[in-house]
Short mmCIF file of C-alpha atoms and ligand atoms in Angstrom, two decimals:
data_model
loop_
_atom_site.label_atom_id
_atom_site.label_comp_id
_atom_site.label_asym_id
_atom_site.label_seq_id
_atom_site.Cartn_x
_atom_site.Cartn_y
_atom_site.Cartn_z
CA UNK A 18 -17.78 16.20 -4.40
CA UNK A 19 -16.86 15.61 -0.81
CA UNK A 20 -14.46 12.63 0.24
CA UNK A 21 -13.42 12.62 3.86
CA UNK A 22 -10.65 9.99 4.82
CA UNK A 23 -11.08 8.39 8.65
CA UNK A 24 -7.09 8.61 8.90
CA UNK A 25 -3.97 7.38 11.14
CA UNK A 26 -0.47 9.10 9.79
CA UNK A 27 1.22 5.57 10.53
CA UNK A 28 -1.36 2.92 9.26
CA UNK A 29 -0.19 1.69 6.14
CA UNK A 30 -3.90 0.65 5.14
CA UNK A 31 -4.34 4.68 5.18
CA UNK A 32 -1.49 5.53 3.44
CA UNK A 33 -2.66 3.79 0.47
CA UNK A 34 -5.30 5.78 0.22
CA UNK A 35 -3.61 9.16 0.76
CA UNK A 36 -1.08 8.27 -1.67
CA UNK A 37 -3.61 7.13 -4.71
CA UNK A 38 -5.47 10.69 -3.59
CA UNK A 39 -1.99 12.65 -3.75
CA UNK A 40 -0.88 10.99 -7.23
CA UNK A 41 -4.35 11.57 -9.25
CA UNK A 42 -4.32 15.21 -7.36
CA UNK A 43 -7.89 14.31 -5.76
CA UNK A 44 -8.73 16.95 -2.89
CA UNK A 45 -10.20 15.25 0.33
CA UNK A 46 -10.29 15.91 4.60
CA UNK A 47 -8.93 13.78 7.00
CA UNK A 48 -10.61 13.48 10.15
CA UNK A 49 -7.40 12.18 12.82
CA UNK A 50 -8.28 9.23 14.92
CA UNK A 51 -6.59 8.43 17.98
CA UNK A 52 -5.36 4.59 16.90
CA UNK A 53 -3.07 4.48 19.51
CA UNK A 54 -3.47 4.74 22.34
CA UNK A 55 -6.75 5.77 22.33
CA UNK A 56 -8.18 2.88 19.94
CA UNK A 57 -10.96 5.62 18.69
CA UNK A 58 -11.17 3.13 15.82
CA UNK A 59 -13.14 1.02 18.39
CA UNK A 60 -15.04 3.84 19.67
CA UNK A 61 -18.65 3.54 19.35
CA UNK A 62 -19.26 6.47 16.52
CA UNK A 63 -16.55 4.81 14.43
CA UNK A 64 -17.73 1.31 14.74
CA UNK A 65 -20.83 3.23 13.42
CA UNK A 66 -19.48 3.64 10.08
CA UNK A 67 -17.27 0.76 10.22
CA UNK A 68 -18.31 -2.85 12.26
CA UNK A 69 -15.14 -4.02 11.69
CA UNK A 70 -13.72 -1.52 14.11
CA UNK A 71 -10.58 -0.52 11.02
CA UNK A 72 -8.99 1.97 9.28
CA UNK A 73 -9.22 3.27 7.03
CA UNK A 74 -12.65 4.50 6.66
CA UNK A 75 -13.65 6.85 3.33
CA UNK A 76 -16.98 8.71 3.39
CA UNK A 77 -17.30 9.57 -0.10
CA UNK A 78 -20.53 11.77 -1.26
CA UNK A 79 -22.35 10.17 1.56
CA UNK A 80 -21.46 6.82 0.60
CA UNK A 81 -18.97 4.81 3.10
CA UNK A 82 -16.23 2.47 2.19
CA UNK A 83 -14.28 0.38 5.21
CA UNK A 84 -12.08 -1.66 2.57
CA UNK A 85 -9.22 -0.20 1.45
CA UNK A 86 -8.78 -1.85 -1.99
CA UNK A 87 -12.94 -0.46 -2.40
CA UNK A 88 -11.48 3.13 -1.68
CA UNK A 89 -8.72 2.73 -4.32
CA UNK A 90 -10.92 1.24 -7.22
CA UNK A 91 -13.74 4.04 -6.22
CA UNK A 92 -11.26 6.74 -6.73
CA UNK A 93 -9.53 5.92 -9.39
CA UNK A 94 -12.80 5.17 -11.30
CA UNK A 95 -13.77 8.40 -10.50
CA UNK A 96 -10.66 10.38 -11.15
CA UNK A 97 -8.71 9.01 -13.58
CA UNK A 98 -10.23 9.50 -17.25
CA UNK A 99 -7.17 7.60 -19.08
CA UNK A 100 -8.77 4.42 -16.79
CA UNK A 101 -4.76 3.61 -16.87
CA UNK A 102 -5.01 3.00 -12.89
CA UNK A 103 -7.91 1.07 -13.26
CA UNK A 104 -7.94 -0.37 -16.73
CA UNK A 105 -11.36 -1.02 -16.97
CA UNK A 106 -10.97 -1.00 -20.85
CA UNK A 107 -8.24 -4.30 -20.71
CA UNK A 108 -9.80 -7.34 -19.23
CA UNK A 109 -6.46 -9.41 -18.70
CA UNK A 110 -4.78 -6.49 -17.21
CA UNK A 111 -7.55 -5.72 -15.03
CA UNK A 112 -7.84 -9.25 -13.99
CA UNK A 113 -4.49 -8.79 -12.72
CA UNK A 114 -4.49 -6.08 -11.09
CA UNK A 115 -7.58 -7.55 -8.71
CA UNK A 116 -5.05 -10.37 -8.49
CA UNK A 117 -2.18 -8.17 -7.09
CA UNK A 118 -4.77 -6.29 -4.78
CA UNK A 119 -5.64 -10.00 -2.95
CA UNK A 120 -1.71 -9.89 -2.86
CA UNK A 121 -1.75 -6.75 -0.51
CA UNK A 122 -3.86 -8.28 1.85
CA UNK A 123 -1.81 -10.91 2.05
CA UNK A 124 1.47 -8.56 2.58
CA UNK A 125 -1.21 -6.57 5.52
CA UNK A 126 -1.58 -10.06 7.20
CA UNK A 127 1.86 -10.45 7.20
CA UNK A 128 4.46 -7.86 7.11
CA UNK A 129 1.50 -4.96 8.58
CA UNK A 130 0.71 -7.95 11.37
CA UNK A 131 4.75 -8.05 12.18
CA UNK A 132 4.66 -3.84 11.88
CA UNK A 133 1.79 -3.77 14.35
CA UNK A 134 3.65 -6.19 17.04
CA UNK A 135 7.21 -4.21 16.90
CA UNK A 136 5.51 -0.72 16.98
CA UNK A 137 2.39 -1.55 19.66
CA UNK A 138 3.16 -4.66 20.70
CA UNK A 139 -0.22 -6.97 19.47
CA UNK A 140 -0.06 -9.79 19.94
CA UNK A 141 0.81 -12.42 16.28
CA UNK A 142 2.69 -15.48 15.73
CA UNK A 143 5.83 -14.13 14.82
CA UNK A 144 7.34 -17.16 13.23
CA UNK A 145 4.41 -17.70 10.63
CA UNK A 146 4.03 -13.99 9.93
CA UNK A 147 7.63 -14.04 8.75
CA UNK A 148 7.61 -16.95 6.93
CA UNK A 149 4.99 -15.17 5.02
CA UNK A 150 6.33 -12.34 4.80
CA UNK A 151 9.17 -13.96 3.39
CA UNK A 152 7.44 -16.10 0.69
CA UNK A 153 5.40 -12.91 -0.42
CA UNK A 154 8.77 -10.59 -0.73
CA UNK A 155 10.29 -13.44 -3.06
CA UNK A 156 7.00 -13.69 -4.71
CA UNK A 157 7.40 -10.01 -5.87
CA UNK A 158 10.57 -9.99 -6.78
CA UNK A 159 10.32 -13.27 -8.84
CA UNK A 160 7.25 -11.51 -10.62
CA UNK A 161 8.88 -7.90 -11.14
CA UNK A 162 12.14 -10.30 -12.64
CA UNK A 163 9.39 -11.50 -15.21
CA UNK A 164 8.50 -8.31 -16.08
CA UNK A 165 11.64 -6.77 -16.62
CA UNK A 166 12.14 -9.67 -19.33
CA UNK A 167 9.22 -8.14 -21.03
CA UNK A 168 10.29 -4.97 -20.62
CA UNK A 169 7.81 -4.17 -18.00
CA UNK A 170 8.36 -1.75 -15.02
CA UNK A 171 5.33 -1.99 -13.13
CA UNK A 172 3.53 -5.19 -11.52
CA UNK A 173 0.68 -5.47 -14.14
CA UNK A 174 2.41 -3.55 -17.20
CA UNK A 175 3.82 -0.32 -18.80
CA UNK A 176 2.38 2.32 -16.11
CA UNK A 177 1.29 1.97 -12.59
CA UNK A 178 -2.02 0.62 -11.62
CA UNK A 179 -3.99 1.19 -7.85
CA UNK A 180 -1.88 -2.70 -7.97
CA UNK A 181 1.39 -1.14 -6.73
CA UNK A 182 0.01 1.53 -4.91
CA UNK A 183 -1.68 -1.56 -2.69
CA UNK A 184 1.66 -3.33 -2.79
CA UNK A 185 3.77 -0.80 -2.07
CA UNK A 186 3.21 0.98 1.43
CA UNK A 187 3.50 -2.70 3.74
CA UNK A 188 6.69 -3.97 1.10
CA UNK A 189 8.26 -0.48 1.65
CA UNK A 190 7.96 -0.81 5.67
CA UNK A 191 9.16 -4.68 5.56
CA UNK A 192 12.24 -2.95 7.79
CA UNK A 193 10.22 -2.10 10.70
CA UNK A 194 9.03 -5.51 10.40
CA UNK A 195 12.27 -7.00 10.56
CA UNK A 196 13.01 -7.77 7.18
CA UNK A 197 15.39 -5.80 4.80
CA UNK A 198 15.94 -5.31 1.39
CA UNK A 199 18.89 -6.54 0.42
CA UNK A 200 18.07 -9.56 -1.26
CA UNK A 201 15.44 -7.85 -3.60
CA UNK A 202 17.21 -5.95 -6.24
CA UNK A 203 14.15 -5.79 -8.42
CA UNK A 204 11.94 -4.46 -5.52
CA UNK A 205 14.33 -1.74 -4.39
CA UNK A 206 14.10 -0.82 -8.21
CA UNK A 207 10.10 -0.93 -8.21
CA UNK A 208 10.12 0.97 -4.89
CA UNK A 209 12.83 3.84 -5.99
CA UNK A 210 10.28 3.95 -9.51
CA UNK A 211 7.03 4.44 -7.05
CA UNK A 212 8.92 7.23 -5.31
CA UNK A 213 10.24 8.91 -8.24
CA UNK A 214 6.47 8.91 -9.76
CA UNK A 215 5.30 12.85 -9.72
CA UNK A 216 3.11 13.73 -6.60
CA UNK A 217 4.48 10.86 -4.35
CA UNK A 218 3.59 11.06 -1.19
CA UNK A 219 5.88 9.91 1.45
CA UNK A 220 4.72 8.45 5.15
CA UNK A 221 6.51 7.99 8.55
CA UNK A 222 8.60 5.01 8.54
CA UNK A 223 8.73 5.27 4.70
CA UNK A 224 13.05 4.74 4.31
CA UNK A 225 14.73 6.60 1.77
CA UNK A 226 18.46 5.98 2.26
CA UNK A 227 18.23 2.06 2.76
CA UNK A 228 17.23 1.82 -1.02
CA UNK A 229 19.16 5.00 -2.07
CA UNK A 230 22.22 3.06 -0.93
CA UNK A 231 21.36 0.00 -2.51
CA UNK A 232 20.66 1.92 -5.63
CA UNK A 233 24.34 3.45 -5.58
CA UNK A 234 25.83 0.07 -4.91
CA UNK A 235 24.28 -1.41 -7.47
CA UNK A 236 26.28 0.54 -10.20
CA UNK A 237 29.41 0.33 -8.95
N1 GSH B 311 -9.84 -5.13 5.53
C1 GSH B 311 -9.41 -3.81 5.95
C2 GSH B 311 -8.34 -3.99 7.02
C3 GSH B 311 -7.69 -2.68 7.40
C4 GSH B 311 -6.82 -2.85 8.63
O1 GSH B 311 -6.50 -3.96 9.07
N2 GSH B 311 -6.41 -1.72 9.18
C5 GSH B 311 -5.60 -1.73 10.40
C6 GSH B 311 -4.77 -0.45 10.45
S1 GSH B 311 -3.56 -0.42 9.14
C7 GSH B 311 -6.56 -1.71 11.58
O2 GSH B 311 -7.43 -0.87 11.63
N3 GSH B 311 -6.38 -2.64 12.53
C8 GSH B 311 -7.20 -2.67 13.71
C9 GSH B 311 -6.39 -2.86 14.97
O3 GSH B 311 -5.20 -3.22 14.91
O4 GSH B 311 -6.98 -2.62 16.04
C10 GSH B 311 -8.86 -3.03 4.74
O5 GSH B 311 -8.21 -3.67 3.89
O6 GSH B 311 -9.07 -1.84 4.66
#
């Protein structure tokens, strides 16, 4: 089987995918592209194999994905026999988990927009992406407070789903977008539970000491 990941170390979009790839031990190339400054993404071979002129882009046995929540379902349907990342065998839980993947777009549009401005400069309405940002952050912490009534430490049950490997990469940069951590116990919990899960992957910009810190303070 070959899978060969169109890749940029800092996009969060292609993190998701290496991480998913790393934690199910799936072997795959990367092929570098120049996102900045050379915006090869928009270079006329890559707009090839993807229109929208993104990353990331998977070419998997021939077959090419340009949506990252596409790549996830793809490989964990193909690589995970206990179907406990993609529970195809629990309709309610996999239900929510497509629910909790529209939810990473909407942390991309907001917190990735914000990521994109600070690091590169685009160009975003800075107010509105915040105020998303915002609502989302207190979204997912109001959620993981639900499921730690039920005794639940992941977003859609007992283990992790491809749900909070979507959710996780944009809410653990929300610092280089400007917004901190501090008022989210329960997502500096979730985040330090992703991190401790065996095989994590860690990106660029990914900060350990932050939620570390918070960790520590939160026992004393
Ligand atoms: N719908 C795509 C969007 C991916 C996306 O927005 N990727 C960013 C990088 S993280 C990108 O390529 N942006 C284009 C640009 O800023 O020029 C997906 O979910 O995979």
């Amino acid at each position: 089987m070959s899978i060969t990941l169109y890749n940029y170390v800092l996009s969060g979009n292609c993190y998701k995918v290496r991480l998913l790839a790393n934690l199910l031990n799936i072997k795959y190339e990367t092929v570098a592209i120049d996102f900045h400054p050379g915006k090869e993404h928009q270079s006329e071979p890559l707009l090839k194999l993807n229109p929208a002129g993104t990353l990331p882009i998977l070419v998997a046995n021939g077959q090419v994905f340009t949506e990252t929540q596409a790549m996830l379902v793809w490989l964990a349907q193909q690589h995970d026999p206990s179907c406990s990342w993609w529970p195809i065998n629990n309709a309610n839980q996999l239900a929510a988990v497509v629910q909790w993947l529209g939810f990473s777009s909407r942390l991309s549009a907001t917190i990735g927009e914000l990521r994109l401005h600070s690091m590169l400069n685009n160009t975003i309405n800075i107010d509105s992406a915040q105020h998303g940002a915002k609502i989302c952050l207190r979204e997912l912490e109001s959620h993981l407070t639900e499921q730690r009534i039920i005794g639940q430490q992941w977003l859609t049950g007992d283990q992790p789903t491809i749900a909070d490997v979507a959710c996780f990469p944009y809410t653990a940069l929300s610092p280089d977008a400007g917004i901190e951590h501090d008022e989210y116990p329960l997502i500096r919990g979730w985040l330090h539970a992703l991190r401790s899960l065996d095989n994590f992957l860690t990106m660029p910009g990914i900060h350990e000491l932050h939620e570390l810190g918070s960790t520590i303070r939160d026992k004393t």
